[in-house]
Amino acid sequence: MGNCIICGIPVDGEICESHEEDVVFEFHGNAASQLTPNRYYRGTVDGYADFGVFVDVGDHVTGLLHRSELDQRLESLDWEPGDEVFVQVLDVRDNGNVDLGWSIRQREREFRGQLIETADNEFRPEESGDGADAPSDSETEPGTDGDEAEDAAVSEEEPSEQPSPDAGTTTEAVAGGSGSVTTETAAASTSAADSDEPEEEPALNRTTIDAIDDQVGTVVRLEGEIVGVRQTSGPTVFELRDETGTVECAAFEEAGVRAYPDVDVDDVVALEGEVERHHGDLQVETETLDVLDGEDADAVADRLENAIEREARPAEISLLAEHDAVAAVESEVGDAATAIRRAVVEARPIVVRHAATADGYVAGAAIERAVLPLIREKHTREDAEYHYFERRPLDGRVYGMDAATDDVTTMLEARDRHGEQLPLVVLVDAGSTVESVDGYDLLSLYDAESLVVDDSRADEEIVDAVATAVAPSLAGADVSDLTSTALAANVAAHINEDVREDVEHLPAVSYWVDAPEAYLELATEAGYDETAISERREAVALEAYYQSYKDKRELVADLLFGDEDADRPRDGDLAAHVSEQFRAKLETELETARENLEIEDVDGVTVAVLDTGAFTHRYNFPTTTLLLDALHRRRDEGTSVTLGIGDDELYARAGDSLDVRELGEAIADAAPDAGVSVVGGADGHVEYLPGERDAVREAALEALGETLA
């Protein structure tokens, strides 16, 4: 135990956490893993590259100061190889690479202190002599015992004239010194030196979670935030997050008994324990676990927050293609990617809710494709990608109270039973209209964050209810050529730059007609021709229908991205096979529907009306919406509107000239007793009482004539 060289408070070492960044360290270790992230080090310029400067930190370790970390252009630096510089260690990667940060302080006197750091210790420069590791109090020159060393020290100085002590004197003069020591103290010192008691072990230097993979069998010290606690039949398992990752730490009190009951989720802690592998996963066997407070806790919290901010926000926004509707919400794309990346870094579960349609599944799969590798990278559990990410398809495009209640029930159970954090709920291809506000309000009561990525015209209430709304119509853009997948794929490319090439073809997959040329070109460059694109779209549409409440993660991934496992079907063969079933089933229903269409002429507007209650198989593929979409795409020349009227629902297809919400209001005015409501906003559908079906039909035709004539 010593005292901080800056503020003097007791510390294990020479510097407290809150003043660690006020000191410059000289590194005398021999491995990158011995460096301490966030500290400032004296270094030497080794050389330049196109992307930054290589700096030697000590004699054995070189790090990269990336050009993005500089406060000036790389070309304007006047550093020469061999120049002394001061840098901050941001991160030490598993492969030994060291990420360096810029230091605005480039002179030693601008720091408040200097320390030397070795592999397992730190000390003041004056304690090291020539800069080697400082000797302990008990160390002497080889071949010299304690008395000889003392005599040698005395002989090196001129003896001072000291009066001879009288007999019985209680002090002995120290040769060459200015003070005296009592004989009792001297005796005590001799007794302590001769005792066999072991010296107190030096305090462990903090390490980071991303550096423990090669430290199995070693006792380490970690500092971070508890993000999960679960009690097993044996140990209590704490999930600890620092600025580099997350690891499970097992602590045993008694079988099934909660260890460290005062430690809970969100606590900032210091933990020491031995690194082990448990069923293949890294795990720390906890020896001590202390909740930090005051300046110690603030220092750790600041370190975590700085790391999250640095890691969560994309370096730049570069959209997949030139597309005005997406460009109109470029900043929102970045905000959504940041929110999702932040949840991964914070070890918060991510729940993606999407419509059970082709566009919904493809859009959700794009987010999934980007997030899963980041989760694998951040967590040591092999099943982390299933534990921290989940897609839950919706029945429709509204995030209603049923779905929200299900999510809240699940998250509260996970929090209370397993100590998990509350999730980030992401709505994709759904949830952008006023009918979803109640669901978001329920989430907000528990402080669960939510965001929306949807091609629908978002209501202002949604913008106020969620963290981020990626909805182009808010920016006044033309959304007629937009799908939710076009938005989601752009978000995915900024969540994880490494999957950009994987998701570039997905926007083209989501368009049934009139896909923007830019997206078709991307798909072609990625190796997907028109047939491959349509087969994937049709295959996903069919599989989205069956067991629509399940995510079908592996099956959808096989259809969209393929799989290298030889034991599983090739993606092209699988998509082609499933798309054949799609076309066969759709053509059968289309033939029946065409035979039963009624053509109405209303004020010069030709409307094709289908009784969907009588002439569709309600519980067979295709869905009513998909059938009406196909009917409208293949409509006879001159037909302006395709209208599907069921027992209690009405769907209209007429392109962008029709706002279903306005249509619903007109129907409600004409049939006030029909209990009319619009679900899903401008491109949704109208619901009504079954007994007023005929009145709604007539009111709808009249309204269409007035609106489109």
XYZ file of C-alpha atoms in Angstrom:
709
model
C 0.000 0.000 0.000
C 1.371 3.395 -0.959
C 0.160 6.900 -1.626
C -0.850 8.519 -4.901
C 1.985 10.731 -6.140
C -0.551 13.385 -7.187
C -3.137 13.608 -4.407
C -1.596 11.456 -1.665
C -4.552 9.137 -1.014
C -3.711 5.505 -0.111
C -3.482 3.305 -3.218
C -2.170 -0.090 -4.261
C 0.729 1.230 -6.261
C 1.833 4.765 -6.999
C -1.156 6.450 -8.656
C -4.919 6.502 -8.069
C -7.398 5.817 -10.874
C -8.629 9.405 -11.056
C -5.103 10.763 -11.651
C -3.796 7.951 -13.859
C -4.081 10.089 -16.987
C -2.106 12.931 -15.359
C 1.047 10.819 -15.315
C 3.365 9.771 -18.138
C 4.693 6.209 -17.941
C 7.941 4.773 -19.198
C 7.366 1.152 -20.199
C 9.989 -1.424 -19.164
C 7.928 -4.525 -19.935
C 8.460 -6.983 -22.761
C 4.959 -7.728 -24.091
C 2.044 -5.655 -25.355
C -0.346 -7.378 -22.921
C 1.567 -5.767 -20.037
C 0.537 -2.265 -21.117
C -2.365 -0.603 -19.314
C -5.077 0.900 -21.590
C -5.857 4.623 -21.166
C -2.442 5.444 -19.707
C -0.057 7.874 -21.400
C 3.405 6.617 -22.361
C 6.693 8.037 -23.520
C 7.482 6.651 -26.954
C 9.788 6.943 -29.937
C 8.715 7.448 -33.549
C 9.502 4.299 -35.513
C 8.152 5.250 -38.941
C 5.233 6.334 -41.099
C 2.555 4.503 -43.093
C -0.327 5.737 -45.251
C -2.702 5.187 -42.354
C -0.701 6.542 -39.439
C 2.515 6.566 -37.415
C 4.239 3.612 -35.764
C 5.524 4.452 -32.293
C 7.809 2.297 -30.139
C 6.466 2.186 -26.588
C 9.465 0.855 -24.710
C 12.067 -1.461 -26.223
C 9.830 -4.390 -27.118
C 6.422 -3.047 -28.170
C 5.321 -0.967 -31.171
C 1.874 0.553 -31.564
C -0.043 2.342 -34.321
C -1.235 5.914 -33.953
C -3.923 5.912 -36.651
C -4.378 9.055 -38.692
C -7.984 9.320 -37.447
C -6.630 9.855 -33.914
C -4.486 12.862 -34.877
C -5.579 16.443 -34.282
C -3.960 17.475 -37.579
C -3.285 16.037 -40.995
C -0.770 13.205 -41.063
C 1.242 15.070 -43.699
C 1.646 18.066 -41.411
C 3.340 16.154 -38.589
C 6.971 17.153 -38.201
C 7.982 14.018 -36.301
C 11.098 12.215 -37.476
C 12.050 8.595 -36.745
C 13.724 8.526 -33.355
C 11.881 11.581 -32.013
C 10.502 11.292 -28.495
C 6.713 11.613 -28.399
C 3.914 11.043 -25.907
C 0.918 8.839 -26.765
C -2.040 7.193 -25.056
C -2.607 3.431 -25.230
C -6.249 3.004 -26.270
C -6.409 -0.744 -26.700
C -4.266 -3.877 -26.815
C -5.797 -6.438 -29.155
C -5.745 -10.227 -28.802
C -3.170 -10.489 -31.588
C -0.812 -8.090 -29.785
C -1.564 -5.033 -31.914
C -1.567 -1.820 -29.910
C -3.944 1.045 -30.774
C -2.537 4.419 -29.777
C -4.248 7.765 -29.278
C -3.036 11.333 -29.672
C -1.782 13.233 -26.631
C -2.147 16.990 -26.643
C 0.700 17.041 -24.097
C 3.983 16.560 -25.946
C 6.438 17.653 -23.242
C 7.257 15.841 -20.035
C 6.698 18.905 -17.877
C 3.094 19.102 -19.062
C 2.352 15.947 -17.056
C 1.994 16.126 -13.291
C 4.234 13.156 -12.621
C 6.358 10.377 -14.126
C 6.341 6.653 -13.344
C 8.028 3.532 -14.659
C 5.825 0.538 -15.489
C 7.179 -3.015 -15.636
C 5.453 -6.318 -16.330
C 4.019 -6.485 -12.809
C 4.881 -3.276 -10.989
C 5.152 0.495 -11.175
C 7.523 2.827 -9.324
C 9.081 6.264 -9.334
C 12.089 6.936 -11.562
C 14.294 7.829 -8.575
C 13.765 4.325 -7.217
C 15.227 2.620 -10.274
C 18.713 4.133 -10.591
C 19.665 3.376 -14.161
C 16.055 2.639 -15.171
C 16.069 -1.073 -14.391
C 13.418 -2.576 -12.208
C 13.500 -1.115 -8.713
C 14.981 -3.475 -6.127
C 12.921 -4.394 -3.110
C 14.002 -3.333 0.383
C 15.450 -6.761 1.054
C 17.551 -6.975 -2.126
C 21.311 -6.445 -1.925
C 24.225 -6.687 -4.282
C 25.073 -10.288 -5.160
C 27.595 -11.790 -2.785
C 27.052 -9.131 -0.099
C 25.204 -9.746 3.149
C 23.284 -7.084 4.976
C 26.083 -6.006 7.361
C 28.621 -5.790 4.557
C 26.264 -3.692 2.489
C 25.740 -1.303 5.400
C 29.485 -1.056 6.031
C 30.040 -0.383 2.329
C 27.486 2.386 2.412
C 29.131 3.974 5.404
C 32.593 3.795 3.959
C 31.580 5.656 0.846
C 31.011 8.843 2.815
C 33.347 10.978 4.928
C 32.695 10.115 8.562
C 31.287 13.063 10.419
C 32.591 13.928 13.863
C 30.041 12.653 16.331
C 30.369 12.854 20.130
C 30.870 9.494 21.784
C 27.708 8.472 23.490
C 27.714 8.107 27.219
C 27.277 4.683 28.720
C 23.619 3.813 28.985
C 22.603 6.134 26.182
C 19.355 5.060 24.541
C 20.231 6.151 21.004
C 22.848 5.168 18.490
C 24.171 7.737 16.011
C 23.817 6.688 12.398
C 27.095 7.197 10.618
C 26.803 9.744 7.881
C 23.218 10.549 8.879
C 21.534 13.433 10.595
C 19.123 11.535 12.795
C 19.098 8.792 15.348
C 17.161 5.621 15.929
C 16.120 4.163 19.237
C 17.663 0.863 20.113
C 14.129 -0.514 20.497
C 13.345 0.491 16.916
C 16.586 -0.970 15.678
C 15.862 -4.193 17.488
C 12.389 -4.303 16.016
C 13.785 -3.723 12.537
C 16.310 -6.509 13.015
C 13.593 -8.796 14.294
C 11.394 -8.005 11.285
C 14.244 -8.627 8.881
C 15.038 -11.975 10.501
C 11.411 -13.147 10.594
C 10.215 -15.823 8.220
C 6.887 -14.098 7.441
C 6.334 -13.817 3.653
C 6.259 -10.378 2.133
C 2.874 -9.048 1.070
C 2.222 -9.841 -2.595
C 2.269 -6.782 -4.856
C -1.103 -5.566 -6.050
C -2.189 -6.860 -9.443
C -2.174 -4.474 -12.365
C -5.525 -4.204 -14.117
C -5.901 -6.168 -17.323
C -8.691 -6.120 -19.905
C -11.103 -8.835 -20.949
C -9.865 -8.990 -24.526
C -6.384 -9.820 -23.206
C -7.248 -12.808 -20.971
C -7.581 -15.405 -23.715
C -3.879 -16.274 -23.419
C -3.837 -15.965 -19.609
C -5.634 -19.208 -18.697
C -4.362 -20.353 -15.324
C -3.317 -16.832 -14.335
C -4.878 -14.654 -11.639
C -5.974 -11.329 -13.161
C -7.583 -8.111 -11.990
C -10.529 -6.771 -13.974
C -12.492 -3.578 -13.509
C -15.837 -2.843 -15.078
C -19.608 -2.951 -14.742
C -21.795 -5.895 -13.742
C -24.261 -6.415 -16.603
C -25.794 -9.701 -15.530
C -26.168 -11.935 -12.476
C -27.608 -15.425 -12.441
C -27.744 -18.006 -9.690
C -27.064 -21.588 -10.686
C -27.382 -24.751 -8.610
C -23.693 -24.275 -7.902
C -21.955 -20.877 -8.193
C -23.296 -17.389 -8.736
C -22.299 -16.189 -12.212
C -21.581 -12.492 -12.634
C -21.299 -11.082 -16.131
C -18.637 -8.374 -16.155
C -18.159 -5.811 -18.910
C -15.155 -3.585 -19.384
C -14.200 -1.345 -22.288
C -13.044 -4.318 -24.394
C -15.603 -7.065 -23.890
C -17.685 -9.200 -21.551
C -16.815 -12.300 -19.529
C -18.599 -14.537 -17.048
C -17.120 -14.697 -13.541
C -18.150 -17.559 -11.253
C -18.211 -17.007 -7.481
C -18.951 -19.843 -5.050
C -20.368 -19.461 -1.554
C -22.324 -22.681 -1.173
C -24.177 -24.782 -3.723
C -27.113 -22.679 -4.898
C -26.371 -19.847 -2.456
C -25.935 -16.308 -3.759
C -22.328 -15.149 -3.507
C -21.658 -11.441 -2.920
C -25.358 -10.631 -2.359
C -24.618 -6.901 -2.241
C -23.301 -6.897 -5.825
C -25.952 -6.335 -8.480
C -26.457 -5.265 -12.100
C -25.023 -1.814 -12.924
C -22.533 -1.897 -10.041
C -18.989 -0.792 -10.889
C -16.576 -3.339 -9.444
C -13.002 -4.551 -9.175
C -12.639 -8.328 -9.474
C -9.672 -10.632 -9.055
C -9.709 -14.270 -10.060
C -8.129 -17.051 -12.062
C -8.842 -17.349 -15.782
C -10.186 -20.778 -16.733
C -12.078 -22.485 -19.523
C -15.496 -23.846 -18.625
C -17.119 -26.056 -21.270
C -14.957 -24.300 -23.842
C -15.898 -20.773 -22.719
C -13.543 -18.401 -20.943
C -14.547 -17.879 -17.328
C -12.947 -16.200 -14.329
C -13.068 -18.033 -11.004
C -13.674 -15.112 -8.661
C -11.401 -14.716 -5.638
C -12.370 -11.167 -4.617
C -15.166 -8.880 -5.806
C -15.441 -5.342 -4.506
C -17.985 -2.658 -5.392
C -16.172 0.583 -6.188
C -17.453 3.994 -5.212
C -16.405 7.621 -5.282
C -13.517 8.575 -7.549
C -12.597 4.924 -8.203
C -16.063 4.150 -9.562
C -16.169 7.404 -11.535
C -12.829 6.623 -13.174
C -14.022 3.192 -14.325
C -17.391 4.556 -15.471
C -15.675 7.320 -17.458
C -13.345 4.791 -19.047
C -16.278 2.619 -20.085
C -18.292 5.549 -21.429
C -15.356 6.904 -23.431
C -14.723 3.474 -24.929
C -18.410 3.054 -25.804
C -18.631 6.446 -27.484
C -15.468 5.771 -29.437
C -16.605 2.334 -30.549
C -20.338 2.824 -31.055
C -20.526 5.647 -33.586
C -19.502 4.812 -37.178
C -16.437 6.694 -38.360
C -18.337 7.980 -41.392
C -21.642 7.493 -43.197
C -21.298 6.025 -46.671
C -24.624 4.832 -48.095
C -24.775 1.680 -50.188
C -26.010 3.521 -53.270
C -27.329 6.854 -54.477
C -30.933 6.816 -53.329
C -32.646 10.085 -52.470
C -35.144 8.566 -50.044
C -32.324 7.044 -47.959
C -30.049 10.062 -48.324
C -32.814 12.205 -46.787
C -32.293 10.370 -43.472
C -28.551 9.824 -43.671
C -27.951 11.136 -40.147
C -30.761 8.953 -38.754
C -29.120 5.908 -40.383
C -25.976 6.766 -38.422
C -27.966 7.282 -35.212
C -29.691 3.908 -35.560
C -26.397 2.115 -36.232
C -24.864 3.849 -33.199
C -27.732 2.830 -30.907
C -27.468 -0.810 -31.971
C -23.667 -0.888 -31.737
C -23.879 0.700 -28.311
C -26.262 -2.015 -27.098
C -23.758 -4.657 -28.219
C -20.882 -2.943 -26.394
C -23.007 -2.512 -23.260
C -23.967 -6.210 -23.344
C -27.656 -5.361 -23.653
C -29.889 -7.871 -25.457
C -31.267 -6.725 -28.821
C -34.795 -7.700 -29.859
C -35.692 -7.093 -33.515
C -39.413 -6.977 -34.279
C -40.408 -7.059 -37.956
C -43.396 -7.775 -40.151
C -43.843 -11.397 -41.242
C -43.425 -10.440 -44.910
C -40.623 -10.839 -47.415
C -39.516 -7.237 -46.871
C -39.766 -7.620 -43.088
C -37.763 -10.836 -42.947
C -35.054 -9.590 -45.311
C -34.765 -6.278 -43.445
C -34.552 -8.065 -40.099
C -31.973 -10.495 -41.484
C -29.822 -7.561 -42.641
C -29.633 -6.212 -39.067
C -29.000 -9.715 -37.773
C -26.171 -10.305 -40.248
C -24.385 -7.204 -38.965
C -24.922 -7.698 -35.241
C -24.097 -11.383 -34.698
C -20.348 -11.123 -35.475
C -20.034 -8.179 -33.082
C -21.726 -10.172 -30.326
C -19.368 -13.114 -30.911
C -16.441 -10.727 -30.719
C -17.584 -9.059 -27.488
C -18.716 -12.087 -25.490
C -16.829 -15.177 -24.388
C -19.941 -17.409 -24.243
C -20.281 -19.662 -27.275
C -24.079 -19.230 -27.274
C -23.908 -15.430 -26.909
C -25.403 -14.795 -30.360
C -28.591 -16.578 -29.299
C -28.587 -15.048 -25.829
C -28.086 -11.408 -26.866
C -29.932 -11.208 -30.195
C -33.436 -12.286 -31.098
C -35.782 -11.674 -34.012
C -39.482 -11.894 -33.221
C -41.795 -11.515 -36.249
C -45.002 -9.534 -35.762
C -48.532 -10.329 -36.803
C -48.939 -7.283 -39.041
C -47.006 -4.027 -39.119
C -48.228 -2.540 -35.843
C -46.318 -2.814 -32.569
C -49.451 -3.167 -30.519
C -50.090 -3.890 -26.877
C -50.054 -7.637 -27.446
C -46.480 -7.606 -28.800
C -45.308 -5.007 -26.281
C -46.799 -6.963 -23.372
C -45.022 -10.087 -24.580
C -41.706 -8.202 -24.783
C -42.107 -6.587 -21.364
C -43.055 -9.903 -19.733
C -40.035 -11.620 -21.262
C -37.577 -8.871 -20.353
C -38.801 -8.600 -16.758
C -38.511 -12.346 -16.309
C -34.965 -12.247 -17.706
C -34.096 -9.364 -15.389
C -35.554 -10.910 -12.243
C -34.479 -14.509 -12.824
C -31.137 -13.988 -14.549
C -30.121 -10.420 -13.720
C -30.112 -9.364 -17.383
C -30.213 -5.779 -18.576
C -33.301 -4.469 -20.332
C -33.121 -4.894 -24.105
C -33.004 -2.504 -27.023
C -36.180 -3.129 -29.055
C -35.726 -2.476 -32.790
C -38.812 -2.248 -35.030
C -38.088 -3.003 -38.699
C -40.694 -2.701 -41.470
C -43.264 -2.003 -38.760
C -44.183 0.254 -35.882
C -44.040 3.705 -37.491
C -47.712 4.649 -37.133
C -49.773 6.022 -34.281
C -51.297 2.605 -33.522
C -47.908 1.575 -32.052
C -47.601 4.419 -29.536
C -49.238 2.463 -26.693
C -46.680 -0.310 -27.153
C -43.767 2.125 -26.945
C -45.297 3.790 -23.915
C -45.365 0.446 -22.110
C -41.685 -0.124 -22.891
C -40.781 3.381 -21.741
C -42.379 2.810 -18.335
C -39.532 0.372 -17.711
C -36.908 2.577 -19.413
C -36.464 0.085 -22.253
C -35.087 1.863 -25.333
C -36.686 1.414 -28.767
C -36.029 2.558 -32.337
C -37.836 2.248 -35.684
C -36.539 1.520 -39.184
C -39.529 1.625 -41.538
C -40.406 2.795 -45.051
C -43.913 3.901 -44.000
C -44.843 7.504 -43.450
C -44.016 7.814 -39.762
C -46.386 9.704 -37.477
C -44.949 12.498 -35.368
C -46.057 10.679 -32.217
C -43.613 7.885 -33.048
C -40.715 10.303 -33.328
C -41.456 11.483 -29.795
C -41.872 7.926 -28.460
C -38.681 6.217 -29.694
C -34.960 6.911 -29.531
C -34.489 7.052 -33.313
C -36.925 6.957 -36.224
C -35.453 6.183 -39.639
C -38.478 7.263 -41.667
C -37.741 9.150 -44.917
C -41.152 10.779 -45.231
C -40.281 12.920 -42.221
C -37.575 14.549 -44.310
C -39.963 15.225 -47.178
C -38.409 12.628 -49.476
C -40.326 10.699 -52.124
C -40.747 7.200 -50.669
C -42.496 5.622 -53.652
C -39.405 3.589 -54.567
C -38.395 2.673 -51.010
C -38.502 -0.564 -49.010
C -37.656 -1.107 -45.371
C -34.835 -3.404 -46.484
C -33.208 -0.526 -48.367
C -33.097 1.357 -45.072
C -32.139 -1.635 -42.923
C -29.307 -2.731 -45.221
C -27.806 0.757 -45.008
C -28.080 0.669 -41.225
C -26.496 -2.805 -41.186
C -23.547 -1.638 -43.290
C -22.803 0.982 -40.630
C -23.342 -1.336 -37.685
C -20.617 -3.585 -39.035
C -18.502 -2.456 -41.978
C -17.273 -6.031 -42.492
C -20.699 -7.205 -43.712
C -21.235 -4.416 -46.237
C -20.587 -6.746 -49.164
C -22.888 -9.391 -47.636
C -25.918 -7.075 -47.514
C -25.453 -5.055 -50.712
C -27.772 -7.342 -52.700
C -30.600 -7.321 -50.131
C -32.323 -4.083 -51.210
C -32.827 -5.519 -54.701
C -34.326 -8.687 -53.168
C -37.048 -6.658 -51.451
C -38.533 -5.010 -54.578
C -41.328 -6.860 -56.377
C -41.280 -4.263 -59.180
C -39.345 -1.148 -60.177
C -36.230 -1.697 -58.088
C -33.898 1.339 -58.280
C -31.187 0.732 -60.839
C -28.460 1.464 -58.291
C -29.524 -1.506 -56.161
C -29.778 -3.815 -59.166
C -26.228 -2.886 -60.093
C -25.045 -3.670 -56.569
C -26.704 -7.082 -56.736
C -25.138 -7.810 -60.119
C -21.697 -6.856 -58.833
C -22.241 -9.186 -55.883
C -22.986 -12.077 -58.260
C -26.803 -12.140 -58.143
C -28.590 -11.938 -61.485
C -32.283 -11.156 -61.946
C -33.308 -14.787 -61.544
C -31.286 -15.240 -58.346
C -32.810 -12.080 -56.892
C -36.425 -13.046 -57.681
C -35.927 -16.605 -56.406
C -34.716 -15.338 -53.058
C -37.561 -12.838 -52.780
C -40.182 -15.474 -53.536
C -38.572 -18.106 -51.310
C -38.442 -15.766 -48.318
C -42.046 -14.675 -48.940
C -43.205 -18.301 -48.793
C -41.153 -19.188 -45.708
C -42.288 -15.983 -43.990
C -45.841 -17.336 -44.107
C -45.150 -20.695 -42.473
C -44.724 -20.517 -38.684
C -44.682 -16.754 -39.105
C -44.131 -16.227 -35.371
C -40.654 -17.835 -35.581
C -37.471 -16.172 -36.811
C -36.207 -19.202 -38.812
C -32.734 -17.729 -38.407
C -30.680 -20.435 -40.091
C -33.166 -21.098 -42.909
C -33.489 -17.426 -43.836
C -29.706 -17.016 -43.692
C -29.290 -20.001 -46.018
C -31.753 -18.476 -48.494
C -30.237 -14.993 -48.482
C -26.539 -15.556 -47.908
C -25.812 -19.226 -48.602
C -23.773 -21.489 -46.383
C -20.319 -23.017 -46.766
C -21.259 -26.170 -44.842
C -21.333 -29.030 -47.307
C -23.968 -30.854 -45.240
C -26.504 -28.110 -45.901
C -28.147 -27.207 -49.225
C -26.499 -24.658 -51.446
C -28.283 -21.318 -51.256
C -29.087 -21.172 -54.959
C -30.555 -24.663 -55.055
C -32.584 -24.034 -51.909
C -33.968 -20.695 -53.112
C -34.850 -22.116 -56.534
C -36.667 -25.078 -54.982
C -38.715 -22.985 -52.545
C -39.523 -20.311 -55.142
C -41.059 -22.982 -57.395
C -43.509 -23.785 -54.603
C -44.211 -20.070 -54.166
C -45.133 -19.588 -57.824
C -47.292 -22.696 -57.965
C -49.323 -21.723 -54.911
C -49.649 -18.071 -55.948
C -50.783 -18.897 -59.494
C -53.514 -21.200 -58.191
C -54.943 -18.450 -55.986
C -54.579 -15.792 -58.676
C -56.583 -17.913 -61.114
C -59.451 -18.190 -58.611
C -59.313 -14.499 -57.748
C -59.375 -13.314 -61.378
C -62.454 -15.389 -62.092
C -64.288 -13.680 -59.234
C -63.273 -10.052 -59.699
C -66.044 -7.522 -60.029
C -65.244 -4.472 -62.142
C -66.807 -1.201 -61.005
C -66.704 2.132 -62.832
C -66.939 5.019 -60.367
C -66.761 8.504 -61.879
C -64.387 7.271 -64.553
C -62.224 5.310 -62.134
C -62.063 1.572 -62.861
C -62.009 -0.473 -59.639
C -61.440 -4.259 -59.529
C -63.215 -5.583 -56.414
C -62.486 -8.985 -54.856
C -64.560 -10.489 -52.077
C -61.621 -11.798 -50.046
C -63.911 -13.473 -47.521
C -65.536 -15.625 -50.185
C -62.841 -16.208 -52.810
C -59.564 -16.681 -50.929
C -58.327 -19.522 -48.749
C -57.941 -17.527 -45.551
C -55.613 -19.990 -43.847
C -53.562 -21.021 -46.880
C -50.733 -19.327 -48.715
C -50.671 -16.643 -50.093
C -51.811 -14.062 -47.566
C -54.551 -11.621 -48.572
C -52.106 -8.732 -48.798
C -49.626 -10.654 -50.959
C -52.457 -11.879 -53.245
C -53.880 -8.372 -53.694
C -50.389 -7.003 -54.396
C -49.909 -9.611 -57.121
C -53.389 -8.961 -58.534
C -52.715 -5.247 -58.733
C -49.314 -5.731 -60.385
C -50.937 -7.936 -63.038
C -54.149 -5.898 -63.396
C -55.801 -5.380 -66.764
C -54.962 -2.198 -68.617
C -57.233 0.610 -67.478
C -57.813 -0.710 -63.971
C -56.817 1.992 -61.498
C -57.636 0.393 -58.149
C -57.725 -3.132 -56.753
C -60.019 -3.391 -53.746
C -60.164 -6.386 -51.410
C -63.195 -6.477 -49.121
C -63.378 -9.161 -46.444
C -65.711 -9.798 -43.535
C -64.202 -7.015 -41.424
C -61.158 -5.705 -43.330
C -60.680 -3.657 -46.490
C -57.454 -3.390 -48.499
C -56.895 -0.983 -51.368
C -54.087 -0.926 -53.914
C -53.743 2.154 -56.106
C -50.140 3.271 -55.931
C -48.938 6.426 -54.218
C -51.982 8.458 -55.178
C -54.035 6.749 -52.455
C -53.733 7.496 -48.739
C -55.569 4.719 -46.892
C -55.932 6.862 -43.787
C -57.799 9.515 -45.806
C -59.864 6.756 -47.398
C -60.767 5.422 -43.951
C -61.838 8.858 -42.752
C -64.091 9.259 -45.783
C -65.642 5.822 -45.185
C -66.200 6.658 -41.514
C -68.025 9.860 -42.474
C -70.275 7.990 -44.917
C -70.870 4.986 -42.612
C -70.753 6.399 -39.064
C -72.160 3.230 -37.478
C -69.589 0.890 -39.028
C -66.919 1.331 -36.340
C -64.317 2.209 -38.965
C -60.650 2.449 -38.016
C -57.422 2.532 -39.999
C -54.586 0.244 -38.993
C -51.101 0.906 -40.303
C -51.356 4.474 -41.482
C -51.268 5.748 -45.057
C -50.464 2.340 -46.576
C -52.400 0.225 -44.058
C -55.903 -1.212 -44.152
C -59.395 -0.358 -42.907
C -61.186 -2.351 -40.217
C -64.952 -2.244 -39.528
C -67.853 -4.133 -37.987
C -68.843 -7.242 -39.999
C -72.540 -6.265 -39.964
C -71.759 -3.005 -41.813
C -69.774 -4.643 -44.621
C -72.118 -3.584 -47.437
C -72.269 0.009 -46.207
C -68.467 0.118 -46.042
C -68.198 -1.268 -49.587
C -70.416 1.428 -51.034
C -68.729 4.157 -49.033
C -65.295 2.982 -50.172
C -66.240 3.002 -53.862
C -67.743 6.471 -53.583
C -64.656 7.779 -51.757
C -62.300 6.263 -54.343
C -64.240 7.936 -57.140
C -64.015 11.313 -55.452
C -60.339 10.887 -54.553
C -58.960 9.512 -57.833
C -61.288 10.957 -60.460
